[in-house]
Short mmCIF file of C-alpha atoms in Angstrom, two decimals:
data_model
loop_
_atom_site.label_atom_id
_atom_site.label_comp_id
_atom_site.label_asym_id
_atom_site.label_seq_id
_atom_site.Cartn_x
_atom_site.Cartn_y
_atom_site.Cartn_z
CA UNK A 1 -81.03 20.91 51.87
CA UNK A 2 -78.45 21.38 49.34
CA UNK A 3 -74.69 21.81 50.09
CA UNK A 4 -73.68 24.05 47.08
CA UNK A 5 -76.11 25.59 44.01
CA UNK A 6 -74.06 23.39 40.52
CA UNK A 7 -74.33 23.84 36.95
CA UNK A 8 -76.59 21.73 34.96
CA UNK A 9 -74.26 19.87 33.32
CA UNK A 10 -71.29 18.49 35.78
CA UNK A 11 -67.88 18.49 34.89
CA UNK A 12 -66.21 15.14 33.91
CA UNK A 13 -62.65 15.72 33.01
CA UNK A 14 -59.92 15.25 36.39
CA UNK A 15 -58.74 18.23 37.94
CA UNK A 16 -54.92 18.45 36.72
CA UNK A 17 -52.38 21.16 37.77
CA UNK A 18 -48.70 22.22 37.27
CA UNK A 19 -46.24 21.05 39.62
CA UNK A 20 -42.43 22.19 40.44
CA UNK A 21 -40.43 21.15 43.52
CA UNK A 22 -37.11 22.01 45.52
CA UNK A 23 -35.57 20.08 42.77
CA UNK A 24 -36.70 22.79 40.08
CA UNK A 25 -38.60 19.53 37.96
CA UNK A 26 -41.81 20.80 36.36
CA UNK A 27 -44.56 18.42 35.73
CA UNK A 28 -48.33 18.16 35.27
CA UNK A 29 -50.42 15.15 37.57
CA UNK A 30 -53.73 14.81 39.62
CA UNK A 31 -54.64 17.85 41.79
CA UNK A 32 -57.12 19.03 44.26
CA UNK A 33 -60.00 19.49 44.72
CA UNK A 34 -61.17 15.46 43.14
CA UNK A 35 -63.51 15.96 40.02
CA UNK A 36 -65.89 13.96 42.51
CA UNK A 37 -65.64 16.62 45.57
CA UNK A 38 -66.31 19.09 42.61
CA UNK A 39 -69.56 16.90 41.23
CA UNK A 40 -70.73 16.66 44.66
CA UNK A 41 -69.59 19.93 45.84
CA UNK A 42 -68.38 18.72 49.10
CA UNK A 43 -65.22 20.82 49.72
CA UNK A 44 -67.17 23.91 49.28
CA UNK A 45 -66.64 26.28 52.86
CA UNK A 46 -68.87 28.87 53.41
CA UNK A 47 -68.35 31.78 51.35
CA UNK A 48 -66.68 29.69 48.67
CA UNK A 49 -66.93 29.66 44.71
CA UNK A 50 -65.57 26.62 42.83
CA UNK A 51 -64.10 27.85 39.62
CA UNK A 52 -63.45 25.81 36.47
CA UNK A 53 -60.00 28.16 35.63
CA UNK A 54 -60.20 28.90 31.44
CA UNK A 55 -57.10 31.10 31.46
CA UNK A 56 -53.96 31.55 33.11
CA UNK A 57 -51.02 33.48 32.38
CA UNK A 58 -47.41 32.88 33.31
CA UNK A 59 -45.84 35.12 35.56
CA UNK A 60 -42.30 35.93 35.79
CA UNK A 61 -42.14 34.54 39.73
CA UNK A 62 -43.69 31.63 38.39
CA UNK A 63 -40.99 31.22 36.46
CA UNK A 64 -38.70 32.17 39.20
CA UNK A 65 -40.46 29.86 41.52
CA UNK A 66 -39.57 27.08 39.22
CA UNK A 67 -35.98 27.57 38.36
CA UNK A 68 -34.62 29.46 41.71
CA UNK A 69 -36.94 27.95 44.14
CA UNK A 70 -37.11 30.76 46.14
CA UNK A 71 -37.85 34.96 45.86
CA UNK A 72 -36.53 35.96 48.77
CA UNK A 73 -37.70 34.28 51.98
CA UNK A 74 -40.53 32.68 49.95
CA UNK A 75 -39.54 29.51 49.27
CA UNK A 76 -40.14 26.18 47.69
CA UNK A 77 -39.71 23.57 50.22
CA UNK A 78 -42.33 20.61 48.98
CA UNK A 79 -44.46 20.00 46.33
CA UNK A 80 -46.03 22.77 44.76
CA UNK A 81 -48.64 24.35 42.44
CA UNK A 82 -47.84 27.34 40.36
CA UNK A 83 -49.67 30.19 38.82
CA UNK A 84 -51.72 33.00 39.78
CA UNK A 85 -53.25 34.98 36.74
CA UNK A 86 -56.61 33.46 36.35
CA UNK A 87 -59.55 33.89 34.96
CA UNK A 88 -62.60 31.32 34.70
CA UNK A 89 -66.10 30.45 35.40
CA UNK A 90 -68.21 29.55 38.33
CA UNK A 91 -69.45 25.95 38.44
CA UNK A 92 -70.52 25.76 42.06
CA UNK A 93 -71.53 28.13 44.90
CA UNK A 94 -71.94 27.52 49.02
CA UNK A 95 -75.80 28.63 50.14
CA UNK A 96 -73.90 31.53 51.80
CA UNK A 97 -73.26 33.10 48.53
CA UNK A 98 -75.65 35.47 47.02
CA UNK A 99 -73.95 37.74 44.31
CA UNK A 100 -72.36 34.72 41.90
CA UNK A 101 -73.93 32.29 40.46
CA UNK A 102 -72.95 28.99 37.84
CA UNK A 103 -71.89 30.19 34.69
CA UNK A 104 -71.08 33.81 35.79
CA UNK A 105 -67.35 34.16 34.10
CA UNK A 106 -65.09 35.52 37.11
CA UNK A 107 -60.96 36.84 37.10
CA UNK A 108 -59.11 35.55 40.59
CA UNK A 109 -57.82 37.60 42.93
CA UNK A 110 -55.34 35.59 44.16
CA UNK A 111 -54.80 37.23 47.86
CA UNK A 112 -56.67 35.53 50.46
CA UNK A 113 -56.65 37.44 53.40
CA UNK A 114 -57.60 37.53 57.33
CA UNK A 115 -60.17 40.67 57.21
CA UNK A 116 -58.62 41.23 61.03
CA UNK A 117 -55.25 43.07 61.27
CA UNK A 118 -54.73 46.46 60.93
CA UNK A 119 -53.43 46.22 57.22
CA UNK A 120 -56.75 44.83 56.13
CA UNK A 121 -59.06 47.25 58.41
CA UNK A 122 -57.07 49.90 56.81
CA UNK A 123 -57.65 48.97 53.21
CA UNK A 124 -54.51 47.64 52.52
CA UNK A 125 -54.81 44.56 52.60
CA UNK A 126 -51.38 43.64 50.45
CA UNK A 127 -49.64 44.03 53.54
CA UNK A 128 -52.33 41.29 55.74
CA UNK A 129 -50.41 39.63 58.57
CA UNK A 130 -51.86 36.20 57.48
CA UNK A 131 -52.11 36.87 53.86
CA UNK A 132 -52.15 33.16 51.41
CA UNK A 133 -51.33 34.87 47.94
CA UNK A 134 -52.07 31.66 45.85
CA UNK A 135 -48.67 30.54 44.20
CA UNK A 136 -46.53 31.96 46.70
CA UNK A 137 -45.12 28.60 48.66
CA UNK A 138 -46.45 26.98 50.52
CA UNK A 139 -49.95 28.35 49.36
CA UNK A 140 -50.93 26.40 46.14
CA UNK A 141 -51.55 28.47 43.07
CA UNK A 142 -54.48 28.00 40.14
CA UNK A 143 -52.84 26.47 37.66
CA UNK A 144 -55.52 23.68 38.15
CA UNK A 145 -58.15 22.59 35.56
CA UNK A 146 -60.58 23.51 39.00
CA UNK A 147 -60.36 25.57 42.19
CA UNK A 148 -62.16 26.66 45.19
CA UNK A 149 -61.73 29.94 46.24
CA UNK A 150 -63.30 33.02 47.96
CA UNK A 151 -66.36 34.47 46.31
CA UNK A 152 -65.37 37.84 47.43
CA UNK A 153 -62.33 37.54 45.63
CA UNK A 154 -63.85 36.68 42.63
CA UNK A 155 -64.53 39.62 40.38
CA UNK A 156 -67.39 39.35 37.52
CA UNK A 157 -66.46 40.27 34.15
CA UNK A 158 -69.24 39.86 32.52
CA UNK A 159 -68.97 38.70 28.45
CA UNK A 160 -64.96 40.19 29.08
CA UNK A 161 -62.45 37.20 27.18
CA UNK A 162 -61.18 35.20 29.71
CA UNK A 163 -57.58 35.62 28.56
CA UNK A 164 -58.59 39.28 28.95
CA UNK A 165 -59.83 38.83 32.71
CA UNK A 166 -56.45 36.71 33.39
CA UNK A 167 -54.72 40.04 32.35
CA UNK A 168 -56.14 42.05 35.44
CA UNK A 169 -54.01 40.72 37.27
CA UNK A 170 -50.76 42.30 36.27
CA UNK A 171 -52.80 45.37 34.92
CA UNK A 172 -53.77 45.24 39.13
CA UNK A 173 -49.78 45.51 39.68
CA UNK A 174 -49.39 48.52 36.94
CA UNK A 175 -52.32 50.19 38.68
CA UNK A 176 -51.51 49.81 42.23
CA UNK A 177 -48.36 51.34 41.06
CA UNK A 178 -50.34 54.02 39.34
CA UNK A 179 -52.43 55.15 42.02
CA UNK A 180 -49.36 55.43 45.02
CA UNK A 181 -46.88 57.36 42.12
CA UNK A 182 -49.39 60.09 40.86
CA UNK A 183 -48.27 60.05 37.65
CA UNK A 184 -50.16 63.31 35.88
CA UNK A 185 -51.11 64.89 32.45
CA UNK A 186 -48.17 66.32 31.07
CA UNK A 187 -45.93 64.34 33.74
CA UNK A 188 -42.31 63.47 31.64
CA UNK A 189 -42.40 59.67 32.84
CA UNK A 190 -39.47 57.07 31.99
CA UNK A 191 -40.67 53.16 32.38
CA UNK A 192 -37.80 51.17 33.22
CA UNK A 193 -37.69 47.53 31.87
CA UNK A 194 -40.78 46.73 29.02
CA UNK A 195 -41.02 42.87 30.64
CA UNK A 196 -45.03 42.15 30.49
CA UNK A 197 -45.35 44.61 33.84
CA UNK A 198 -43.49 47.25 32.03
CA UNK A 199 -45.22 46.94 29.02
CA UNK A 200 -48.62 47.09 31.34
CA UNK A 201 -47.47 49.82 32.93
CA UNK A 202 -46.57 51.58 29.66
CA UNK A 203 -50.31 51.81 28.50
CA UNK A 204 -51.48 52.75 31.79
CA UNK A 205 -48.39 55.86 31.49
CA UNK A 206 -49.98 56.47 28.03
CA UNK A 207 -53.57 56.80 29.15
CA UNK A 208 -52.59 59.03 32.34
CA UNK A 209 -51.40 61.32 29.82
CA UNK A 210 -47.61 61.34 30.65
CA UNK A 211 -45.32 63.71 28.19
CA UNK A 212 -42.65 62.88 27.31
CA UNK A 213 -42.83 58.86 27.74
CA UNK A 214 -39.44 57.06 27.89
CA UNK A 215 -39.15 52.81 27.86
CA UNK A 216 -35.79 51.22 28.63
CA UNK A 217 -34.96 47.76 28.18
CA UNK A 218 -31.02 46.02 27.63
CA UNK A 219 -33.04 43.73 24.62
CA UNK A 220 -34.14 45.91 21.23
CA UNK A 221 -36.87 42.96 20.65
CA UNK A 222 -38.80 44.40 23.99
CA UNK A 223 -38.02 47.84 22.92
CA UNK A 224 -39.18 47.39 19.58
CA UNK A 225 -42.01 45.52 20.97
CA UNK A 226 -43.04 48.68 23.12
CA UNK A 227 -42.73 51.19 20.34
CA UNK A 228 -45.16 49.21 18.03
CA UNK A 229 -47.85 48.83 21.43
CA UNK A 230 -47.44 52.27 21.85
CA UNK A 231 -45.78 54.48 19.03
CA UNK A 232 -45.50 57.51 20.90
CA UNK A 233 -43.41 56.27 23.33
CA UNK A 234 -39.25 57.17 23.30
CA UNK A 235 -36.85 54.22 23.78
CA UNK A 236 -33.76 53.81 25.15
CA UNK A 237 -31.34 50.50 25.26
CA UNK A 238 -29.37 50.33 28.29
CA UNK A 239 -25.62 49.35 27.80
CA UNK A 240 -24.06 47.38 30.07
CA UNK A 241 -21.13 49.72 29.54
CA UNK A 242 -22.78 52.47 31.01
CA UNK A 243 -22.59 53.95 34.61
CA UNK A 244 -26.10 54.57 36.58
CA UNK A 245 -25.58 57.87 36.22
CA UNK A 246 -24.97 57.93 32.11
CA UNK A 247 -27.78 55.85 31.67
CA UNK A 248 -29.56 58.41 34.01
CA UNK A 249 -28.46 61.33 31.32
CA UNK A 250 -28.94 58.80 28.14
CA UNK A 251 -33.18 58.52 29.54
CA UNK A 252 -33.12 62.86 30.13
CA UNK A 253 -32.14 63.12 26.52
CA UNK A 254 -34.69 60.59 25.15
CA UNK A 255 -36.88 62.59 26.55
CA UNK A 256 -35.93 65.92 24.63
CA UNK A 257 -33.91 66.78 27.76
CA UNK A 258 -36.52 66.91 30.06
CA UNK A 259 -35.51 66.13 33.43
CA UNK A 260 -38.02 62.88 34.59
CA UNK A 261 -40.52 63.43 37.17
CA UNK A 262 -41.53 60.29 37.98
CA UNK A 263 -39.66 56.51 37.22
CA UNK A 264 -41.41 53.56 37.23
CA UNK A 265 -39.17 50.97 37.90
CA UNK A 266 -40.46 47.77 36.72
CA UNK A 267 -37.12 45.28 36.79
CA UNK A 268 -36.00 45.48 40.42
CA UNK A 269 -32.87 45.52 39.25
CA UNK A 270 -30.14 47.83 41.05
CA UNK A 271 -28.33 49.25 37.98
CA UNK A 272 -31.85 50.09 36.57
CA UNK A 273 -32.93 51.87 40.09
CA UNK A 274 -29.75 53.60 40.19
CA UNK A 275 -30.13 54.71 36.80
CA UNK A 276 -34.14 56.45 37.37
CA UNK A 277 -32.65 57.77 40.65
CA UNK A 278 -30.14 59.52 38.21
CA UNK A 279 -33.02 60.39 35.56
CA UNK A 280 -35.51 62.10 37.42
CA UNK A 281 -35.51 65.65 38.66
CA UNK A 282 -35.37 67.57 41.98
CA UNK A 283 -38.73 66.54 44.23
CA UNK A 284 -38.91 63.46 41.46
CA UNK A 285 -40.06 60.20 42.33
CA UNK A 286 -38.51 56.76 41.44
CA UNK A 287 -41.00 54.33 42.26
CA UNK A 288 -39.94 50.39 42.32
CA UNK A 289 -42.73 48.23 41.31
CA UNK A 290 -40.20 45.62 40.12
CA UNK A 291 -38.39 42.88 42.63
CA UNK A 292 -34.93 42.33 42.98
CA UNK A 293 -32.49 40.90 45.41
CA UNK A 294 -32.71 40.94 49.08
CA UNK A 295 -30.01 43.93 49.89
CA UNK A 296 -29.29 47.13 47.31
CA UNK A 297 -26.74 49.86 46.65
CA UNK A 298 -28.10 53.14 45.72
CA UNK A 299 -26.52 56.63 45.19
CA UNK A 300 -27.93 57.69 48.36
CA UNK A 301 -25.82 61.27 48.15
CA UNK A 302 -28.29 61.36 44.83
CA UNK A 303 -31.54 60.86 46.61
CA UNK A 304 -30.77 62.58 49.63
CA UNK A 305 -28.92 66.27 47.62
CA UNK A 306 -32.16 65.95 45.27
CA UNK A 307 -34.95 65.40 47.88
CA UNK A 308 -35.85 62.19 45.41
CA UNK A 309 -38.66 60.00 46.70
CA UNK A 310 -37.86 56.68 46.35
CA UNK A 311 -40.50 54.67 46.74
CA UNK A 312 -41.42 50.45 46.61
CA UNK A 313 -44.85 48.51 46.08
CA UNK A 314 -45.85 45.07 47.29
CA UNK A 315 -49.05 43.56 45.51
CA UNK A 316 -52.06 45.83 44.98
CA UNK A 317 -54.99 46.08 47.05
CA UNK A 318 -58.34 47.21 45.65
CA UNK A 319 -57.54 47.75 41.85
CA UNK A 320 -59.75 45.03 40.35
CA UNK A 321 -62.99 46.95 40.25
CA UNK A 322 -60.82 49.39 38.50
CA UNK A 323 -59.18 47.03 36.08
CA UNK A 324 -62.00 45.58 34.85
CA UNK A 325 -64.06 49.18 33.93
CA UNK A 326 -60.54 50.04 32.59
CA UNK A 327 -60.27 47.35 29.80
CA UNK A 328 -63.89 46.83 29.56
CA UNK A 329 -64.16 50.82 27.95
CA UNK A 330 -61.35 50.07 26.05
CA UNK A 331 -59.15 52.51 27.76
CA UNK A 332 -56.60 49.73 28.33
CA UNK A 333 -55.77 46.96 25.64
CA UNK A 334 -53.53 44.11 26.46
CA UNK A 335 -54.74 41.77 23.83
CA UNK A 336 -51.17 42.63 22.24
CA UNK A 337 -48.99 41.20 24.74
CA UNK A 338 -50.16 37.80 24.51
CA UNK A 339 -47.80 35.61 22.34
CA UNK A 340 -48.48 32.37 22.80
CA UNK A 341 -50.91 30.16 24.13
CA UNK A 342 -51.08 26.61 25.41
CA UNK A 343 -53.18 24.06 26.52
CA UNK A 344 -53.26 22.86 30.05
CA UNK A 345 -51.44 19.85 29.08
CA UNK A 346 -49.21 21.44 27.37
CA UNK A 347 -48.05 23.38 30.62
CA UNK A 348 -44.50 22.17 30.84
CA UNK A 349 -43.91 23.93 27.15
CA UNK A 350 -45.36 26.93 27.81
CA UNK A 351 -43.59 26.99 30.61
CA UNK A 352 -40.37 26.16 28.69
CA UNK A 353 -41.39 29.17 25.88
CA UNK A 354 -41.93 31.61 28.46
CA UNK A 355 -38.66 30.79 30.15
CA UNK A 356 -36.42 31.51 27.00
CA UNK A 357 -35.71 34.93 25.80
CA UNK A 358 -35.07 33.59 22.30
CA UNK A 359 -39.11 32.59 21.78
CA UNK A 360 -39.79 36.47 22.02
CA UNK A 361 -42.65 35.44 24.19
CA UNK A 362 -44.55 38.14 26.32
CA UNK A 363 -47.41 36.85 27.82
CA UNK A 364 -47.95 33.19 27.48
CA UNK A 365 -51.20 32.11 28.12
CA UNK A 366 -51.99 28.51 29.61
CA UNK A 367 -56.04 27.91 29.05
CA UNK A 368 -58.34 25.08 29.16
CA UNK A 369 -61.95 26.36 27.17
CA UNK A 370 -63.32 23.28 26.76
#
């Protein structure tokens, strides 16, 4: 009997990915799994999908990953492959998997997870014990012309773009950020930092029906960038110059003096936390989606005399389902923040583009369609 279900026609360019190393190089070269394990379908496990990946974005931590080697105790200590915003289609399946098939167009969830501890029995399975989150070292990521992976993990998206279903994965952070901050109609919201997480966030703000909506950002580009993806939104350009707690009064006022009930704090950056902790209102929330540095100040006197909720994320869990209906109904559009888009080979200057604040670039998109 047959090992794996393949597509009619078998795939005959080499499997390539995108390298860095401690040494912060960045390079493209030969990765795994072979193009002949993939003809064959040999490294298939059971319960495993390979996916020819069309579309990959590049993620902030990937750029991180590449320059810093290292966010906080994750670090890059050998050889590794980046990326983890994927979207593709299904060339091969084990026997053990029923509900994909070849040719069904899948996004990535790039957790892989132990199904056992009490995180994952729980439903929240962001915080697994044994978690590989593909791209985080030493787990290799899927920038890769071909990967194996979990079929469980791989969501359908029917005739959805493939850049599209590579966007569900930060739409997945926004959302899981969503969901835990209860952000209502009518809710005076201020969205700290419009990098491509903020800007996510910022549409899912808009559709949740927050009023008044405030964006901050120290560069005018993003701002301006923000006001023309949504024009309803209020700006505000943080000054260096500025104390926490007058950038905390500069957001009120943006917002026609209404006190904030809930900041989402997208940049992980302590100034910017300090500053929602000094925006929002008594009972508010400041929730940190964003990551920053390994220890924090914060005007505790300010959180504690306010009764402010202060609040952090790690990952999502659960939000693809949700992501998909979401841009599939149109509710969400992304299409916007993509700025630039590369070919595989063409991996080191994308990576290059997305790295330099002077391109103006977004969401730069690494693909490989053919």
């Amino acid at each position: 009997m047959a090992t794996v279900t393949e597509t009619i026609s078998k795939p005959t360019k080499v499997n390539i990915g995108v390298f860095t190393n401690p040494d912060h190089k960045l390079w493209v070269a030969d990765a795994e799994p072979t193009l002949e394990t993939v003809q064959k379908g040999e490294s298939l496990k059971q319960g495993e999908v390979t996916v020819a990946i069309r579309s990959t974005g590049i993620c902030g931590s990937d750029v991180h990953f590449w320059h810093a080697g290292r966010i906080g105790p994750m670090v890059v200590e050998d050889t590794h492959i980046l990326g983890h915003e994927s979207a593709g289609e299904v060339l091969a399946v084990h026997p053990s998997v029923t509900h994909l098939k070849p040719g069904d167009r899948v996004a990535i969830e790039p957790n892989i997870i132990c199904h056992e501890c009490e995180a994952c029995l729980t439903g929240r399975y962001n915080g697994c014990e044994r978690v590989q989150f593909l791209s985080t070292p030493p787990v290799p990521g899927l920038l890769r012309r071909y990967v194996n992976h979990p079929a469980v993990l791989c969501h359908k998206i029917g005739d959805m773009s493939y850049e599209d279903g590579s966007l569900l994965e930060p739409l997945s952070v926004a959302l899981a950020g969503m969901q835990r901050s209860g952000v209502r109609l009518g809710d005076p919201v201020v969205v700290c930092g419009a990098g491509p997480i903020g800007l996510v966030t910022l549409l899912c703000c808009r559709a949740a029906g927050a009023e008044p909506l405030v964006i901050t950002d120290i560069d005018e580009g993003r701002l301006k960038f923000a006001k023309e993806l949504v024009p309803t939104v209020r700006t505000h350009k943080v000054e260096f110059s500025h104390t926490p707690q007058e950038t905390g009064e500069k957001i009120v006022a943006a917002a026609d003096g209404e006190k904030i009930a809930v900041a989402m704090e997208c940049t992980g950056v302590q100034s910017s936390v300090a500053g929602a902790v000094w925006s929002v209102k008594f009972g508010g929330k400041v929730f940190v989606i964003g990551v920053g540095k390994d220890d924090m100040t914060i005007p505790f006197s300010r959180v504690n005399t306010q009764e402010i909720d202060l609040i952090f994320q790690y990952r999502y869990a659960n939000t693809w389902p949700r992501a998909i209906r979401l841009v599939k109904s149109g509710i969400i559009d992304m299409k916007k923040l993509v700025t630039h888009r590369f070919q595989l080979e063409q991996a080191i200057e994308a990576f290059e583009t997305a790295a330099n604040p002077r391109t103006g670039a977004i969401k730069v998109q690494i693909q490989s369609l053919d």
